[in-house]
JSON list of C-alpha atoms and ligand atoms in Angstrom, two decimals:
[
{"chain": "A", "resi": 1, "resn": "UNK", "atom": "CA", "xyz": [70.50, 107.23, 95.10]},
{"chain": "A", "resi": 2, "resn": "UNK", "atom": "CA", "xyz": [73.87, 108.16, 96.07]},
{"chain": "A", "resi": 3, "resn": "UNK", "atom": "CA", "xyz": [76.82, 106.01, 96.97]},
{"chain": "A", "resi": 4, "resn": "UNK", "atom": "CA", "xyz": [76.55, 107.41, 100.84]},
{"chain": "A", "resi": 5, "resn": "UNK", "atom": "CA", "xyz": [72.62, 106.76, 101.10]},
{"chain": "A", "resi": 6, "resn": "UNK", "atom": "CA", "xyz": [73.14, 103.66, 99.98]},
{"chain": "A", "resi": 7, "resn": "UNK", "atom": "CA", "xyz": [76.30, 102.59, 102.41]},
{"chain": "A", "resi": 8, "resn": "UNK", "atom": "CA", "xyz": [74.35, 104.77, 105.32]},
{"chain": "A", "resi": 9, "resn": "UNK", "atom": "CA", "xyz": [71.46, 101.78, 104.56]},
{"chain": "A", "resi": 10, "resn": "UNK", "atom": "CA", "xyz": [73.92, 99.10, 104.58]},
{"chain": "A", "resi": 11, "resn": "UNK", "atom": "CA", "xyz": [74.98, 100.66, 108.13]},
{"chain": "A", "resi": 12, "resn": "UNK", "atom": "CA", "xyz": [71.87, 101.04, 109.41]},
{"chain": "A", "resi": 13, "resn": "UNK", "atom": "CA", "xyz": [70.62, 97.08, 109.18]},
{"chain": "A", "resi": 14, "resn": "UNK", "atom": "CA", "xyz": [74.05, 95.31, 108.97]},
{"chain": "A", "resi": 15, "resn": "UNK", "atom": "CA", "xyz": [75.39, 97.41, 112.16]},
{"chain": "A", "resi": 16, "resn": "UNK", "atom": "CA", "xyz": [71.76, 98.24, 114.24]},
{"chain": "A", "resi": 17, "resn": "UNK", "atom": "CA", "xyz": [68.69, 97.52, 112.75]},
{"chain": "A", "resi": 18, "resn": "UNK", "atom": "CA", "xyz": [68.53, 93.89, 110.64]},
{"chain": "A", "resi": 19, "resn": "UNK", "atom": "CA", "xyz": [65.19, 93.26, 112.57]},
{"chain": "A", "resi": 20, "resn": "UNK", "atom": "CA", "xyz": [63.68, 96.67, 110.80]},
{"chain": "A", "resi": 21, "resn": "UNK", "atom": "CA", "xyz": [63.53, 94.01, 107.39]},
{"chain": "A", "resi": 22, "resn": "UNK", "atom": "CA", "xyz": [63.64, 91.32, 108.79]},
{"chain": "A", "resi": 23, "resn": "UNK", "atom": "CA", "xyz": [67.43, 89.74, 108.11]},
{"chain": "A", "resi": 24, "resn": "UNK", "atom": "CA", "xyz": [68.71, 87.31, 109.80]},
{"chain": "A", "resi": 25, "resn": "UNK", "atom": "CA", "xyz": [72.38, 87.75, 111.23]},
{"chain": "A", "resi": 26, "resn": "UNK", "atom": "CA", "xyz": [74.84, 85.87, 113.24]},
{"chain": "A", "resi": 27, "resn": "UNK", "atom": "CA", "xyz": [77.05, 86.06, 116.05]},
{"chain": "A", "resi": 28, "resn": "UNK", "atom": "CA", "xyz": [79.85, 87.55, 113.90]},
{"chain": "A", "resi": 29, "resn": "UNK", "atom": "CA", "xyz": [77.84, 90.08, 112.02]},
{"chain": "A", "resi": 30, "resn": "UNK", "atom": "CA", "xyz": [77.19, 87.87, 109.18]},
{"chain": "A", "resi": 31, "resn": "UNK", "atom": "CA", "xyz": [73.75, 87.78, 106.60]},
{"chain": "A", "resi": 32, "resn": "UNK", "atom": "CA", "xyz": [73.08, 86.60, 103.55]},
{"chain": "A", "resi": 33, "resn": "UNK", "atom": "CA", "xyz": [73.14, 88.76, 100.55]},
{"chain": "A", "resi": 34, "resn": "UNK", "atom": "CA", "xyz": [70.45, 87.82, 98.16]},
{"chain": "A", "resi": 35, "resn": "UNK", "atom": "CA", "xyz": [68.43, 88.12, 101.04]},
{"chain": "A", "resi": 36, "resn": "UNK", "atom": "CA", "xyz": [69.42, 91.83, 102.11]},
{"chain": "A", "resi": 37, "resn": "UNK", "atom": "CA", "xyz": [68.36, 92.47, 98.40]},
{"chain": "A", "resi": 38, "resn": "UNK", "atom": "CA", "xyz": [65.54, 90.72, 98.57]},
{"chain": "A", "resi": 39, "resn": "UNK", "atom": "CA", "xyz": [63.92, 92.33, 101.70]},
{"chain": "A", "resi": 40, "resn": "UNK", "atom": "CA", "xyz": [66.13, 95.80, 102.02]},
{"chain": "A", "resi": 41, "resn": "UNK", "atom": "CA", "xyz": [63.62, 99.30, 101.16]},
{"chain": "A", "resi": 42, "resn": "UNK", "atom": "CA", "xyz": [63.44, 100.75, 97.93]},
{"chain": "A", "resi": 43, "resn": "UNK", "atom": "CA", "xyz": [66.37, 103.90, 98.37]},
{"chain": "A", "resi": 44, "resn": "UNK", "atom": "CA", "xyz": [64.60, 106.95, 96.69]},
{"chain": "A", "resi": 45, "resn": "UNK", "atom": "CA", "xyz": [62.27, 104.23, 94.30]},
{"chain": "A", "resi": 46, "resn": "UNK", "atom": "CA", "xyz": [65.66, 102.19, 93.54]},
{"chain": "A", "resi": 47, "resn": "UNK", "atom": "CA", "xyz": [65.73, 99.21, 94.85]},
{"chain": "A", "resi": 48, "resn": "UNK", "atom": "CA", "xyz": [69.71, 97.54, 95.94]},
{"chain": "A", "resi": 49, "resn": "UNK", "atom": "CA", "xyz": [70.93, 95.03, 93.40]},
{"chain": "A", "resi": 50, "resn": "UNK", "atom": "CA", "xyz": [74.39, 92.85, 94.01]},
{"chain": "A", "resi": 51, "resn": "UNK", "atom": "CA", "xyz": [76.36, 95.27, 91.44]},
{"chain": "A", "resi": 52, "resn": "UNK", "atom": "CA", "xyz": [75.41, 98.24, 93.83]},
{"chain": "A", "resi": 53, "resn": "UNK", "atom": "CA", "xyz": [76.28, 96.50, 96.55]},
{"chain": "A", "resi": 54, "resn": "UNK", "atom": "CA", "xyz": [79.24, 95.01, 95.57]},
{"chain": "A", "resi": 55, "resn": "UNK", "atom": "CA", "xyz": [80.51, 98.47, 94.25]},
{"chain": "A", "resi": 56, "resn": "UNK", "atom": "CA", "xyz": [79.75, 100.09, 97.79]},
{"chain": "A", "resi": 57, "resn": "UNK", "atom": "CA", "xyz": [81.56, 97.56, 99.30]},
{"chain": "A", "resi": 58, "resn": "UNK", "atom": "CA", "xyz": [84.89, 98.02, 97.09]},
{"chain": "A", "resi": 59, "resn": "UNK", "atom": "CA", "xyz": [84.79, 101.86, 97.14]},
{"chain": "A", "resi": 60, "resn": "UNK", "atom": "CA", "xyz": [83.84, 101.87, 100.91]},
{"chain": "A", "resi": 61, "resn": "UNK", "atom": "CA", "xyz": [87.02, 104.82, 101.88]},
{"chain": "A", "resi": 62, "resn": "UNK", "atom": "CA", "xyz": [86.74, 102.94, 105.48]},
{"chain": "A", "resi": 63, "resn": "UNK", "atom": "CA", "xyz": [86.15, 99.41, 104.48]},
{"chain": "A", "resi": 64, "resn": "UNK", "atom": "CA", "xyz": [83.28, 99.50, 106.59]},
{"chain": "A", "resi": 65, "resn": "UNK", "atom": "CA", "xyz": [81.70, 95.89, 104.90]},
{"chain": "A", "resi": 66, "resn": "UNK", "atom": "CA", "xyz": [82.98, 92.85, 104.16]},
{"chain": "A", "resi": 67, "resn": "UNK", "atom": "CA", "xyz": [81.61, 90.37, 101.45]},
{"chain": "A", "resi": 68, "resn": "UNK", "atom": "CA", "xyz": [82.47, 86.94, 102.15]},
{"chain": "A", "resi": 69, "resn": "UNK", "atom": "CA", "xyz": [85.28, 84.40, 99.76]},
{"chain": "A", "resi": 70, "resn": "UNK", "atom": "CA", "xyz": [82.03, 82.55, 98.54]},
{"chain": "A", "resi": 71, "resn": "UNK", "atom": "CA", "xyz": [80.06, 85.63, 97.77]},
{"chain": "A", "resi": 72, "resn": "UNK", "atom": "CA", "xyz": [77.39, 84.48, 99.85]},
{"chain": "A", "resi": 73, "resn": "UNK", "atom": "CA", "xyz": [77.38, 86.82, 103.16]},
{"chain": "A", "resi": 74, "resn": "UNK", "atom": "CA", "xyz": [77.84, 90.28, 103.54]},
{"chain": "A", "resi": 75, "resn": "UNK", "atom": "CA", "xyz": [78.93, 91.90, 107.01]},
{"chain": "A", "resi": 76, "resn": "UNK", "atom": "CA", "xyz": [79.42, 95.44, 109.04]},
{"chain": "A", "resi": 77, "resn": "UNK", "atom": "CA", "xyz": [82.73, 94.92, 109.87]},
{"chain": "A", "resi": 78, "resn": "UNK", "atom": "CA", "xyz": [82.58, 97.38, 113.04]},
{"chain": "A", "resi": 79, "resn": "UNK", "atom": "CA", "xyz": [80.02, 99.91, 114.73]},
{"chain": "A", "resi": 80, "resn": "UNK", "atom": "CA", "xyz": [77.66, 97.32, 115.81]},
{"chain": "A", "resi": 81, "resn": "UNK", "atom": "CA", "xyz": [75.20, 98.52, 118.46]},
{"chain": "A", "resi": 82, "resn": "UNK", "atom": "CA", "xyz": [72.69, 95.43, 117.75]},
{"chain": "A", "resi": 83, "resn": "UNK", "atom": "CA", "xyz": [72.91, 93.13, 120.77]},
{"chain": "A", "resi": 84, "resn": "UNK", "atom": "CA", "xyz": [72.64, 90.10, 118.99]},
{"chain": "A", "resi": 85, "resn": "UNK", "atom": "CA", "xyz": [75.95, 90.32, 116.87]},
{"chain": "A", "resi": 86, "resn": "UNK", "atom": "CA", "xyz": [78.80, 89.78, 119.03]},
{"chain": "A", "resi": 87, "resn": "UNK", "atom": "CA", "xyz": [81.57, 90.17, 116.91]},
{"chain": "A", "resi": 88, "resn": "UNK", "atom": "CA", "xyz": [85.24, 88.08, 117.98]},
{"chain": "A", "resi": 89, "resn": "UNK", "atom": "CA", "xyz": [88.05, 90.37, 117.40]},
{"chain": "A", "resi": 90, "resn": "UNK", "atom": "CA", "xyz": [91.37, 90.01, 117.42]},
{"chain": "A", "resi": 91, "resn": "UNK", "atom": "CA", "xyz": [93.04, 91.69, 120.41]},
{"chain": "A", "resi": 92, "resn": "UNK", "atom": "CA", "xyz": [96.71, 93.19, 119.49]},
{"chain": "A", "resi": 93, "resn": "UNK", "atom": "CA", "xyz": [99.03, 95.51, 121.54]},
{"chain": "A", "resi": 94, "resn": "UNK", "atom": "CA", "xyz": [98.02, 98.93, 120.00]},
{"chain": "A", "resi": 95, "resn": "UNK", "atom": "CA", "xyz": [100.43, 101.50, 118.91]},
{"chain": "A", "resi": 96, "resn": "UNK", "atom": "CA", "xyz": [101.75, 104.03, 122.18]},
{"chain": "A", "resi": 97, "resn": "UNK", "atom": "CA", "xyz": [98.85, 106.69, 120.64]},
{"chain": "A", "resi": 98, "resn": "UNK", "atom": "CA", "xyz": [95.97, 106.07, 119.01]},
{"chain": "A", "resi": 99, "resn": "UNK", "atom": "CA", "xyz": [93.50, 109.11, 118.45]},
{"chain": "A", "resi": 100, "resn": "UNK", "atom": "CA", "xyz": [89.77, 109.55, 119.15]},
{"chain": "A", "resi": 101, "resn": "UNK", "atom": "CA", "xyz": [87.70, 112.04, 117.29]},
{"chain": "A", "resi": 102, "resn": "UNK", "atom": "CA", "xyz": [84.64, 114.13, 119.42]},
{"chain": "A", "resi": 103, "resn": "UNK", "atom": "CA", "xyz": [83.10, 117.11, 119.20]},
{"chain": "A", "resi": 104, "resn": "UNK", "atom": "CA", "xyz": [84.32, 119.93, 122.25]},
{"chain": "A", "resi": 105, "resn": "UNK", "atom": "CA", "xyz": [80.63, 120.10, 123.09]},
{"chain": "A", "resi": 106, "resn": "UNK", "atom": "CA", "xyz": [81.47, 116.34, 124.72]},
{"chain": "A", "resi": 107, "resn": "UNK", "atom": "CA", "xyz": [84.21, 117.11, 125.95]},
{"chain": "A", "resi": 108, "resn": "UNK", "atom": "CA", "xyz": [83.05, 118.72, 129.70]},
{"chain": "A", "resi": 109, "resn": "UNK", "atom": "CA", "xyz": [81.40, 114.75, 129.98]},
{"chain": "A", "resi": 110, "resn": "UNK", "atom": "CA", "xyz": [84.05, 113.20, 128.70]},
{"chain": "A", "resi": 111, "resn": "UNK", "atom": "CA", "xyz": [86.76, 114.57, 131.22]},
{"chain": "A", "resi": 112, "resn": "UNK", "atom": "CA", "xyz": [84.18, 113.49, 133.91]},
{"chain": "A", "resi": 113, "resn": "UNK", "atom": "CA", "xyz": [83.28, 110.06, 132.68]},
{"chain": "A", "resi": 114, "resn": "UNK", "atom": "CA", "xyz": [85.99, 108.90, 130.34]},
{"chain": "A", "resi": 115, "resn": "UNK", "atom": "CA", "xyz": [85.05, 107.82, 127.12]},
{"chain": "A", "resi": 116, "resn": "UNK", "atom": "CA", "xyz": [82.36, 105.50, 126.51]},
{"chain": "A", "resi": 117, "resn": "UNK", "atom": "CA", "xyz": [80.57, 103.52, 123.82]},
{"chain": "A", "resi": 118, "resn": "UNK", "atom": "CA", "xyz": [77.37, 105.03, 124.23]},
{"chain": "A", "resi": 119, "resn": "UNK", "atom": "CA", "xyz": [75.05, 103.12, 121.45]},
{"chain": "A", "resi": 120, "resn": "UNK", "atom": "CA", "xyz": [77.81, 100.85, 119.97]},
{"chain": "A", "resi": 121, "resn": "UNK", "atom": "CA", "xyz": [79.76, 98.12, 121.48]},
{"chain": "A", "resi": 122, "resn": "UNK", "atom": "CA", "xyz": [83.35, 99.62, 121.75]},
{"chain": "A", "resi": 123, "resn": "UNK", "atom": "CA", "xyz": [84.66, 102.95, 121.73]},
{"chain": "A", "resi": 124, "resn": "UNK", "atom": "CA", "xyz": [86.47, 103.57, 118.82]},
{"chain": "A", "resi": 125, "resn": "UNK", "atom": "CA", "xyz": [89.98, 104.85, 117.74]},
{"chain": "A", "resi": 126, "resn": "UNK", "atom": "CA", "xyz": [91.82, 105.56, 114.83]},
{"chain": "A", "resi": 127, "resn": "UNK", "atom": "CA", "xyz": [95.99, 105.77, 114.08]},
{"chain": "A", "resi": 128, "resn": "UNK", "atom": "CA", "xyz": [95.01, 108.52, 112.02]},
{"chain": "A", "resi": 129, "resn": "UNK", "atom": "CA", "xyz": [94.98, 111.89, 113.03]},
{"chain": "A", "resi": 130, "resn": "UNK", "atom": "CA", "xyz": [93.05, 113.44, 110.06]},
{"chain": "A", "resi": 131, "resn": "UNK", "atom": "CA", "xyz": [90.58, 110.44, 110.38]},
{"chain": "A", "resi": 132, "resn": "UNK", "atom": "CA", "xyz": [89.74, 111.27, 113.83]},
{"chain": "A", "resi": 133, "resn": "UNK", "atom": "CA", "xyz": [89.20, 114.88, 112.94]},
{"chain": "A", "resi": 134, "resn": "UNK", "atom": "CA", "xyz": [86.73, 114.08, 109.96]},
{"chain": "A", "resi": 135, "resn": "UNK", "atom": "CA", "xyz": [84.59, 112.10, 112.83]},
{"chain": "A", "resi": 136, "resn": "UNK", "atom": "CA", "xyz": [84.51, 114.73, 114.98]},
{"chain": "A", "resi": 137, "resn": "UNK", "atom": "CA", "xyz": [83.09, 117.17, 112.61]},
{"chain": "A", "resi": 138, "resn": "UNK", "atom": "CA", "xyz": [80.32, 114.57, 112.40]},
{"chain": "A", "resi": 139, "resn": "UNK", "atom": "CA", "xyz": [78.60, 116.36, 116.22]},
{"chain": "A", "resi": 140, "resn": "UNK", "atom": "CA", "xyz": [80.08, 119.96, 115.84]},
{"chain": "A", "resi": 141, "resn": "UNK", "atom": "CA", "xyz": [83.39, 121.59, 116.17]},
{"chain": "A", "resi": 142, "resn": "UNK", "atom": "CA", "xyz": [85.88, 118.94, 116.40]},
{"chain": "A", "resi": 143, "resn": "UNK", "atom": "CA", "xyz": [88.61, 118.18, 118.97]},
{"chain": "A", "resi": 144, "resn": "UNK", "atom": "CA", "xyz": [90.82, 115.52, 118.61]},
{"chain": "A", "resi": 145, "resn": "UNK", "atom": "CA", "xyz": [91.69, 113.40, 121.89]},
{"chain": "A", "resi": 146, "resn": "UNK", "atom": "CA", "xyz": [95.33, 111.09, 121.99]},
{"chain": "A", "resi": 147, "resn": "UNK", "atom": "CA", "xyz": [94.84, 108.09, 123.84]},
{"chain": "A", "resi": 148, "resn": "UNK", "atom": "CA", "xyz": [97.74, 106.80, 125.92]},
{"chain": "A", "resi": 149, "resn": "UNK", "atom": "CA", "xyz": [97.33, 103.53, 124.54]},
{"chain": "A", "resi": 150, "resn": "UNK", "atom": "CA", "xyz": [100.06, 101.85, 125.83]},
{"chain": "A", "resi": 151, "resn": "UNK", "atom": "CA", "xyz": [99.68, 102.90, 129.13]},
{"chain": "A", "resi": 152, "resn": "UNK", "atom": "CA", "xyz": [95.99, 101.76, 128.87]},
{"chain": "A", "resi": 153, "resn": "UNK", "atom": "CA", "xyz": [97.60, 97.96, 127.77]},
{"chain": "A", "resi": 154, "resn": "UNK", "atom": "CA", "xyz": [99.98, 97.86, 130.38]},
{"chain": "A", "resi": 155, "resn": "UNK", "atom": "CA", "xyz": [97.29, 98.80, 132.98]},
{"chain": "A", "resi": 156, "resn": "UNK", "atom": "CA", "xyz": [95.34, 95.31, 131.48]},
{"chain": "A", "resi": 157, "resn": "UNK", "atom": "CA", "xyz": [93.11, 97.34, 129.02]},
{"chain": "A", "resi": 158, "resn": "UNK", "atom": "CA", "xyz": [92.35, 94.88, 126.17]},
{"chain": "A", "resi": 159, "resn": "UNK", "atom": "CA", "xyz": [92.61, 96.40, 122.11]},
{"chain": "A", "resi": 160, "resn": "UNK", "atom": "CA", "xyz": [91.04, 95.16, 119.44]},
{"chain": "A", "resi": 161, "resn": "UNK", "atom": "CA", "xyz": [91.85, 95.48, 115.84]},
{"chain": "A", "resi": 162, "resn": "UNK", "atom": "CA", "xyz": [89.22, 95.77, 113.13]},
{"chain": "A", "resi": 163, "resn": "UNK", "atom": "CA", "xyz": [89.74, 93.78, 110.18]},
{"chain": "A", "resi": 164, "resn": "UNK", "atom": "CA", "xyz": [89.39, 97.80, 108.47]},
{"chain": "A", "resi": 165, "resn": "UNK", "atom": "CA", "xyz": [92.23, 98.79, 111.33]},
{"chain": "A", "resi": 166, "resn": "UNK", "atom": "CA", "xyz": [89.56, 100.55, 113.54]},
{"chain": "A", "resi": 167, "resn": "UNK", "atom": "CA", "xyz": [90.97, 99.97, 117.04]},
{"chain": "A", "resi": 168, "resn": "UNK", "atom": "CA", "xyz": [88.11, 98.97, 119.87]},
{"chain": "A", "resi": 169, "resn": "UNK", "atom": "CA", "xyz": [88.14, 99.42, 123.17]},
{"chain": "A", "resi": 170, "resn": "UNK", "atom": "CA", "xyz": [85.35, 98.52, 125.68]},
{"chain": "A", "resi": 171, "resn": "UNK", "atom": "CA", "xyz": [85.97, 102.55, 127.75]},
{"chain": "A", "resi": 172, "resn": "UNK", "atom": "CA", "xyz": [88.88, 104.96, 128.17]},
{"chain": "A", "resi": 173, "resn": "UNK", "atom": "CA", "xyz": [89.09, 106.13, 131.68]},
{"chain": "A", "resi": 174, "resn": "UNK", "atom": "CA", "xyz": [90.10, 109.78, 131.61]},
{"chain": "A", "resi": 175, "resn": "UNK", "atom": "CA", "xyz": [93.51, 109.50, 133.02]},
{"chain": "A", "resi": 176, "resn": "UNK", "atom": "CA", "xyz": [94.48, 107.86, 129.77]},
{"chain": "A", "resi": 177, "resn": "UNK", "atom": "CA", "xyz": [93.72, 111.11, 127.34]},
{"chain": "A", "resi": 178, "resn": "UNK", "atom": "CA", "xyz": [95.16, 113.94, 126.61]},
{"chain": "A", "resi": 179, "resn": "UNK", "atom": "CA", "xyz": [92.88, 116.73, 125.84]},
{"chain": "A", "resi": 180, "resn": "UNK", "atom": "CA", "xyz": [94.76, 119.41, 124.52]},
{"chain": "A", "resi": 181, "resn": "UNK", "atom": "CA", "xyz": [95.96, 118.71, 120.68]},
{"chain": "B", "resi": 201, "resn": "HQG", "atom": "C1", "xyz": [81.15, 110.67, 122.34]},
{"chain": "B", "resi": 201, "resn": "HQG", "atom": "C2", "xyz": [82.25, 106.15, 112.25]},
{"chain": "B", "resi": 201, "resn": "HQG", "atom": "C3", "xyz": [79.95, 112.49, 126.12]},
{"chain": "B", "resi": 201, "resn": "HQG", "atom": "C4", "xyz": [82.18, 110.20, 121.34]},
{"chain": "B", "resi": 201, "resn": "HQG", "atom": "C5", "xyz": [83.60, 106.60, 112.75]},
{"chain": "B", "resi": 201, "resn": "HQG", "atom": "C6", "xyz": [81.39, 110.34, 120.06]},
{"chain": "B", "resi": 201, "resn": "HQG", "atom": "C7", "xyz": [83.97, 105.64, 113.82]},
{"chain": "B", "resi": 201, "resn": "HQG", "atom": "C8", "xyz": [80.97, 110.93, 124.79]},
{"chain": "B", "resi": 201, "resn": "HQG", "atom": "C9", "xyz": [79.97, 110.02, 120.46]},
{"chain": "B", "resi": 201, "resn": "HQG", "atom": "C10", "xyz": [82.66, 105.01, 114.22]},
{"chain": "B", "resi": 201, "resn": "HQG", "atom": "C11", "xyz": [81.48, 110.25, 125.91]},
{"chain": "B", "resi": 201, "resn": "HQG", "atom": "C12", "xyz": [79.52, 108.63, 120.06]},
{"chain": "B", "resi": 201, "resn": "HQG", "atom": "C13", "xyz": [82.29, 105.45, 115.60]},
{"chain": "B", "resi": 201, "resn": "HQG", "atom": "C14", "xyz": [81.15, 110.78, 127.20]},
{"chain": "B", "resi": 201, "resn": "HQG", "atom": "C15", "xyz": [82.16, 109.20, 124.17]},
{"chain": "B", "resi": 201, "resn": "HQG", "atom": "N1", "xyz": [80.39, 111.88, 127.24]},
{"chain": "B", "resi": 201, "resn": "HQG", "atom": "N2", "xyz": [80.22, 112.04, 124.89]},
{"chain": "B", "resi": 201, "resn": "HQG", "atom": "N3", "xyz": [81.57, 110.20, 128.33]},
{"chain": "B", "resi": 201, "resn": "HQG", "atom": "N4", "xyz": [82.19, 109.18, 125.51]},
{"chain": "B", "resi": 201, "resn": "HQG", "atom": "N5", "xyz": [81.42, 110.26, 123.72]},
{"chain": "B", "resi": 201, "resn": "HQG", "atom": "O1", "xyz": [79.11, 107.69, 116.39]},
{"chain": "B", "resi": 201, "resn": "HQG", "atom": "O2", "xyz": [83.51, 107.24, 117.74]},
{"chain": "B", "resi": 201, "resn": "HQG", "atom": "O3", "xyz": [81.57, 106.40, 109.20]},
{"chain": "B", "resi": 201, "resn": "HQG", "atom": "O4", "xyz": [78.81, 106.20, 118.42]},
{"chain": "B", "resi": 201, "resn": "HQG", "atom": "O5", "xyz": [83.33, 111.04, 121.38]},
{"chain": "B", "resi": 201, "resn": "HQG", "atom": "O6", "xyz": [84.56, 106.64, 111.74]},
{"chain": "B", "resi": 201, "resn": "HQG", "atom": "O7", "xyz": [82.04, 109.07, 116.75]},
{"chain": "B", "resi": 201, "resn": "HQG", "atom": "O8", "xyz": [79.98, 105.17, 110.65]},
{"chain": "B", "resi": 201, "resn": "HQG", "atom": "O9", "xyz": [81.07, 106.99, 117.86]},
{"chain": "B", "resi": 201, "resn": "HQG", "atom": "O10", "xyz": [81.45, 111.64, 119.56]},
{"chain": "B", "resi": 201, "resn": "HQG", "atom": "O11", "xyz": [84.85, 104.64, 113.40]},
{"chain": "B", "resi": 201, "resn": "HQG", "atom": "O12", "xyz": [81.73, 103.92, 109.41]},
{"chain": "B", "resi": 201, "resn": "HQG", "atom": "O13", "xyz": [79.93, 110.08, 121.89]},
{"chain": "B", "resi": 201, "resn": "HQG", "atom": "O14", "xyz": [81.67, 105.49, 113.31]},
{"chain": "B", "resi": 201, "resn": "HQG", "atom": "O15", "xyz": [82.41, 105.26, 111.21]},
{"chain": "B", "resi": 201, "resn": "HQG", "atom": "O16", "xyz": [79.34, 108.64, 118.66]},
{"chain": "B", "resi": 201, "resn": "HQG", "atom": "O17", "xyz": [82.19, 106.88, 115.65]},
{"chain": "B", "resi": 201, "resn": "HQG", "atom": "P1", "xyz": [79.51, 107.35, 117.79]},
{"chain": "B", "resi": 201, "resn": "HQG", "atom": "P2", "xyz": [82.27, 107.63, 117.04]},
{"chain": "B", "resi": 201, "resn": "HQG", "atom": "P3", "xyz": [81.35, 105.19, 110.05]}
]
């Protein structure tokens, strides 16, 4: 089992499904560890130990998880789209730009309806320009989207800053992007 199967797991219960085995998070995302082992799916026949984990965790290139100071709890930083966990962020005055990645297949929707959070909780944006093109090419061709974020703050818009520096954002109303980068 590969690094990404095995953080593509960790995604799927810590950030959507915990219910599927059972885990039991809280309001900020947390669960215990030795009980993710205990419960999570064998990953093609291998089943998760704490070294696996714990090395998925470090190498993560986005820092998507977080194990907690006692070693206890383990947590999806971001991407939530389970109800339940309601994660408090800190809100900050983002940078003037921040950047969103899509794919142009989205983008005839998007100029109608803004951006949205579809599944998860916030929409998200990066200060990294070759970040938001690797998530575009997640859906298709990929178009990168600047975000007058500034303007956005100004107007009452509230940021959030990831403990990973993902920037949230509950929607992005189309007069805030510029569409042609
Ligand atoms: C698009 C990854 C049509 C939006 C990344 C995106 C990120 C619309 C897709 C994190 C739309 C949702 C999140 C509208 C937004 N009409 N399409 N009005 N508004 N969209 O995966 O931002 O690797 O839920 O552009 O790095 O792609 O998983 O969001 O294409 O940080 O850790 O709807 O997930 O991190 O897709 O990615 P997603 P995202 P991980």
């Amino acid at each position: 089992m590969s690094e990404k199967e095995i953080s593509q797991y960790l995604s799927f219960i810590l950030r959507h499904k915990p219910e599927e085995i059972n885990l039991e998070l809280n309001s900020e995302g947390w669960g215990n560890i030795y009980e993710l082992i205990e419960k999570s799916q064998p990953i093609n026949n291998t089943k998760l130990t704490l070294e696996t984990i714990q090395t998925i965790v470090k190498n993560s290139d986005k820092k998507r998880f977080q194990i907690s100071d006692d070693g206890l709890n383990i947590r999806a930083i971001q991407g939530h789209s389970n109800v339940n966990i309601q994660r408090k962020f800190t809100e900050k005055t983002p940078p003037e730009f921040l950047y969103h990645g899509t794919a142009t297949r989205f983008l005839d929707s998007i100029k109608k309806q803004g951006l949205v959070p579809k599944d998860r909780q916030y929409v998200h944006l990066t200060e990294c320009k070759d970040t938001a093109f690797s998530v575009g090419t997640r859906y298709g061709k990929p178009q990168i989207l600047i975000i007058n974020a500034w303007q956005m703050h100004d107007k009452g818009f509230q940021f959030y800053e990831a403990e990973n520096n993902v920037w949230l954002v509950k929607n992005v109303p189309t007069e805030f992007i510029s569409f042609s980068f």
